């Protein structure tokens, strides 16, 4: 069952990325959909990692 869930998640992610590539205006919707599936703690962790990545990219 876990393998099926993983494959489904991977397919969803690829579809979201392809949609964002073709129509960047869909990015906020894709972010909202991803957050809706996540635990609050995981969202916070990802946001902290993202902020750290942004800071690093500004220094490069």
PDB file of N, CA and C in Angstrom, residues 15-59:
ATOM      1  N   UNK A  15       2.761  16.317 -11.904  1.00  0.00           N
ATOM      2  CA  UNK A  15       1.678  17.060 -12.564  1.00  0.00           C
ATOM      3  C   UNK A  15       1.674  18.507 -12.105  1.00  0.00           C
ATOM      4  N   UNK A  16       1.838  18.737 -10.804  1.00  0.00           N
ATOM      5  CA  UNK A  16       1.861  20.104 -10.272  1.00  0.00           C
ATOM      6  C   UNK A  16       3.022  20.894 -10.858  1.00  0.00           C
ATOM      7  N   UNK A  17       4.184  20.268 -10.961  1.00  0.00           N
ATOM      8  CA  UNK A  17       5.349  20.961 -11.526  1.00  0.00           C
ATOM      9  C   UNK A  17       5.147  21.283 -13.003  1.00  0.00           C
ATOM     10  N   UNK A  18       4.574  20.362 -13.740  1.00  0.00           N
ATOM     11  CA  UNK A  18       4.311  20.609 -15.158  1.00  0.00           C
ATOM     12  C   UNK A  18       3.292  21.733 -15.339  1.00  0.00           C
ATOM     13  N   UNK A  19       2.262  21.741 -14.490  1.00  0.00           N
ATOM     14  CA  UNK A  19       1.272  22.819 -14.550  1.00  0.00           C
ATOM     15  C   UNK A  19       1.924  24.161 -14.240  1.00  0.00           C
ATOM     16  N   UNK A  20       2.773  24.187 -13.214  1.00  0.00           N
ATOM     17  CA  UNK A  20       3.443  25.426 -12.828  1.00  0.00           C
ATOM     18  C   UNK A  20       4.384  25.905 -13.929  1.00  0.00           C
ATOM     19  N   UNK A  21       5.036  24.971 -14.591  1.00  0.00           N
ATOM     20  CA  UNK A  21       5.940  25.329 -15.689  1.00  0.00           C
ATOM     21  C   UNK A  21       5.162  25.971 -16.840  1.00  0.00           C
ATOM     22  N   UNK A  22       4.039  25.385 -17.178  1.00  0.00           N
ATOM     23  CA  UNK A  22       3.241  25.889 -18.298  1.00  0.00           C
ATOM     24  C   UNK A  22       2.436  27.131 -17.944  1.00  0.00           C
ATOM     25  N   UNK A  23       1.975  27.189 -16.689  1.00  0.00           N
ATOM     26  CA  UNK A  23       1.120  28.292 -16.252  1.00  0.00           C
ATOM     27  C   UNK A  23       1.525  28.706 -14.834  1.00  0.00           C
ATOM     28  N   UNK A  24       2.545  29.560 -14.716  1.00  0.00           N
ATOM     29  CA  UNK A  24       3.052  29.956 -13.396  1.00  0.00           C
ATOM     30  C   UNK A  24       1.976  30.526 -12.466  1.00  0.00           C
ATOM     31  N   UNK A  25       0.891  31.021 -13.031  1.00  0.00           N
ATOM     32  CA  UNK A  25      -0.171  31.570 -12.187  1.00  0.00           C
ATOM     33  C   UNK A  25      -0.844  30.496 -11.338  1.00  0.00           C
ATOM     34  N   UNK A  26      -0.606  29.209 -11.641  1.00  0.00           N
ATOM     35  CA  UNK A  26      -1.186  28.127 -10.843  1.00  0.00           C
ATOM     36  C   UNK A  26      -0.356  27.803  -9.599  1.00  0.00           C
ATOM     37  N   UNK A  27       0.804  28.421  -9.441  1.00  0.00           N
ATOM     38  CA  UNK A  27       1.683  28.096  -8.322  1.00  0.00           C
ATOM     39  C   UNK A  27       1.012  28.318  -6.966  1.00  0.00           C
ATOM     40  N   UNK A  28       0.349  29.451  -6.713  1.00  0.00           N
ATOM     41  CA  UNK A  28      -0.306  29.599  -5.410  1.00  0.00           C
ATOM     42  C   UNK A  28      -1.334  28.493  -5.123  1.00  0.00           C
ATOM     43  N   UNK A  29      -2.060  28.064  -6.140  1.00  0.00           N
ATOM     44  CA  UNK A  29      -3.022  26.983  -5.961  1.00  0.00           C
ATOM     45  C   UNK A  29      -2.308  25.676  -5.629  1.00  0.00           C
ATOM     46  N   UNK A  30      -1.206  25.419  -6.295  1.00  0.00           N
ATOM     47  CA  UNK A  30      -0.452  24.191  -6.042  1.00  0.00           C
ATOM     48  C   UNK A  30       0.121  24.196  -4.623  1.00  0.00           C
ATOM     49  N   UNK A  31       0.601  25.346  -4.168  1.00  0.00           N
ATOM     50  CA  UNK A  31       1.119  25.459  -2.804  1.00  0.00           C
ATOM     51  C   UNK A  31      -0.002  25.208  -1.801  1.00  0.00           C
ATOM     52  N   UNK A  32      -1.152  25.792  -2.033  1.00  0.00           N
ATOM     53  CA  UNK A  32      -2.296  25.604  -1.132  1.00  0.00           C
ATOM     54  C   UNK A  32      -2.722  24.135  -1.085  1.00  0.00           C
ATOM     55  N   UNK A  33      -2.743  23.464  -2.231  1.00  0.00           N
ATOM     56  CA  UNK A  33      -3.107  22.055  -2.266  1.00  0.00           C
ATOM     57  C   UNK A  33      -2.108  21.213  -1.495  1.00  0.00           C
ATOM     58  N   UNK A  34      -0.819  21.525  -1.645  1.00  0.00           N
ATOM     59  CA  UNK A  34       0.214  20.776  -0.926  1.00  0.00           C
ATOM     60  C   UNK A  34       0.075  20.981   0.578  1.00  0.00           C
ATOM     61  N   UNK A  35      -0.130  22.230   1.002  1.00  0.00           N
ATOM     62  CA  UNK A  35      -0.275  22.521   2.430  1.00  0.00           C
ATOM     63  C   UNK A  35      -1.499  21.836   3.018  1.00  0.00           C
ATOM     64  N   UNK A  36      -2.573  21.736   2.248  1.00  0.00           N
ATOM     65  CA  UNK A  36      -3.805  21.114   2.737  1.00  0.00           C
ATOM     66  C   UNK A  36      -3.607  19.638   3.060  1.00  0.00           C
ATOM     67  N   UNK A  37      -2.646  18.999   2.440  1.00  0.00           N
ATOM     68  CA  UNK A  37      -2.373  17.579   2.662  1.00  0.00           C
ATOM     69  C   UNK A  37      -1.386  17.342   3.804  1.00  0.00           C
ATOM     70  N   UNK A  38      -0.781  18.416   4.331  1.00  0.00           N
ATOM     71  CA  UNK A  38       0.320  18.279   5.281  1.00  0.00           C
ATOM     72  C   UNK A  38      -0.090  18.582   6.713  1.00  0.00           C
ATOM     73  N   UNK A  39       0.716  18.078   7.649  1.00  0.00           N
ATOM     74  CA  UNK A  39       0.585  18.424   9.061  1.00  0.00           C
ATOM     75  C   UNK A  39       1.188  19.812   9.268  1.00  0.00           C
ATOM     76  N   UNK A  40       0.650  20.551  10.221  1.00  0.00           N
ATOM     77  CA  UNK A  40       1.137  21.917  10.490  1.00  0.00           C
ATOM     78  C   UNK A  40       2.633  21.939  10.811  1.00  0.00           C
ATOM     79  N   UNK A  41       3.093  20.952  11.596  1.00  0.00           N
ATOM     80  CA  UNK A  41       4.509  20.916  11.958  1.00  0.00           C
ATOM     81  C   UNK A  41       5.385  20.738  10.720  1.00  0.00           C
ATOM     82  N   UNK A  42       4.928  19.917   9.788  1.00  0.00           N
ATOM     83  CA  UNK A  42       5.688  19.685   8.564  1.00  0.00           C
ATOM     84  C   UNK A  42       5.731  20.938   7.697  1.00  0.00           C
ATOM     85  N   UNK A  43       4.623  21.666   7.662  1.00  0.00           N
ATOM     86  CA  UNK A  43       4.598  22.922   6.905  1.00  0.00           C
ATOM     87  C   UNK A  43       5.606  23.886   7.500  1.00  0.00           C
ATOM     88  N   UNK A  44       5.619  24.005   8.826  1.00  0.00           N
ATOM     89  CA  UNK A  44       6.567  24.902   9.496  1.00  0.00           C
ATOM     90  C   UNK A  44       8.000  24.507   9.196  1.00  0.00           C
ATOM     91  N   UNK A  45       8.269  23.207   9.227  1.00  0.00           N
ATOM     92  CA  UNK A  45       9.621  22.719   8.944  1.00  0.00           C
ATOM     93  C   UNK A  45      10.037  23.067   7.517  1.00  0.00           C
ATOM     94  N   UNK A  46       9.138  22.846   6.577  1.00  0.00           N
ATOM     95  CA  UNK A  46       9.448  23.154   5.172  1.00  0.00           C
ATOM     96  C   UNK A  46       9.652  24.656   4.989  1.00  0.00           C
ATOM     97  N   UNK A  47       8.825  25.463   5.618  1.00  0.00           N
ATOM     98  CA  UNK A  47       8.952  26.916   5.480  1.00  0.00           C
ATOM     99  C   UNK A  47      10.280  27.404   6.054  1.00  0.00           C
ATOM    100  N   UNK A  48      10.722  26.828   7.174  1.00  0.00           N
ATOM    101  CA  UNK A  48      12.022  27.196   7.743  1.00  0.00           C
ATOM    102  C   UNK A  48      13.152  26.800   6.795  1.00  0.00           C
ATOM    103  N   UNK A  49      13.043  25.603   6.231  1.00  0.00           N
ATOM    104  CA  UNK A  49      14.056  25.143   5.275  1.00  0.00           C
ATOM    105  C   UNK A  49      14.073  26.040   4.043  1.00  0.00           C
ATOM    106  N   UNK A  50      12.892  26.449   3.586  1.00  0.00           N
ATOM    107  CA  UNK A  50      12.779  27.339   2.426  1.00  0.00           C
ATOM    108  C   UNK A  50      13.409  28.698   2.715  1.00  0.00           C
ATOM    109  N   UNK A  51      13.114  29.264   3.885  1.00  0.00           N
ATOM    110  CA  UNK A  51      13.701  30.559   4.265  1.00  0.00           C
ATOM    111  C   UNK A  51      15.223  30.459   4.326  1.00  0.00           C
ATOM    112  N   UNK A  52      15.733  29.366   4.846  1.00  0.00           N
ATOM    113  CA  UNK A  52      17.180  29.148   4.902  1.00  0.00           C
ATOM    114  C   UNK A  52      17.762  29.059   3.493  1.00  0.00           C
ATOM    115  N   UNK A  53      17.063  28.355   2.613  1.00  0.00           N
ATOM    116  CA  UNK A  53      17.511  28.228   1.230  1.00  0.00           C
ATOM    117  C   UNK A  53      17.514  29.590   0.534  1.00  0.00           C
ATOM    118  N   UNK A  54      16.448  30.397   0.752  1.00  0.00           N
ATOM    119  CA  UNK A  54      16.386  31.737   0.167  1.00  0.00           C
ATOM    120  C   UNK A  54      17.561  32.587   0.618  1.00  0.00           C
ATOM    121  N   UNK A  55      17.835  32.548   1.912  1.00  0.00           N
ATOM    122  CA  UNK A  55      18.958  33.322   2.464  1.00  0.00           C
ATOM    123  C   UNK A  55      20.271  32.886   1.818  1.00  0.00           C
ATOM    124  N   UNK A  56      20.464  31.586   1.680  1.00  0.00           N
ATOM    125  CA  UNK A  56      21.679  31.055   1.053  1.00  0.00           C
ATOM    126  C   UNK A  56      21.785  31.538  -0.407  1.00  0.00           C
ATOM    127  N   UNK A  57      20.673  31.498  -1.131  1.00  0.00           N
ATOM    128  CA  UNK A  57      20.685  31.901  -2.526  1.00  0.00           C
ATOM    129  C   UNK A  57      20.992  33.396  -2.684  1.00  0.00           C
ATOM    130  N   UNK A  58      20.581  34.208  -1.723  1.00  0.00           N
ATOM    131  CA  UNK A  58      20.897  35.635  -1.770  1.00  0.00           C
ATOM    132  C   UNK A  58      22.380  35.889  -1.564  1.00  0.00           C
ATOM    133  N   UNK A  59      23.042  34.978  -0.841  1.00  0.00           N
ATOM    134  CA  UNK A  59      24.470  35.131  -0.552  1.00  0.00           C
ATOM    135  C   UNK A  59      25.332  34.656  -1.702  1.00  0.00           C
TER     136      UNK A  59
END
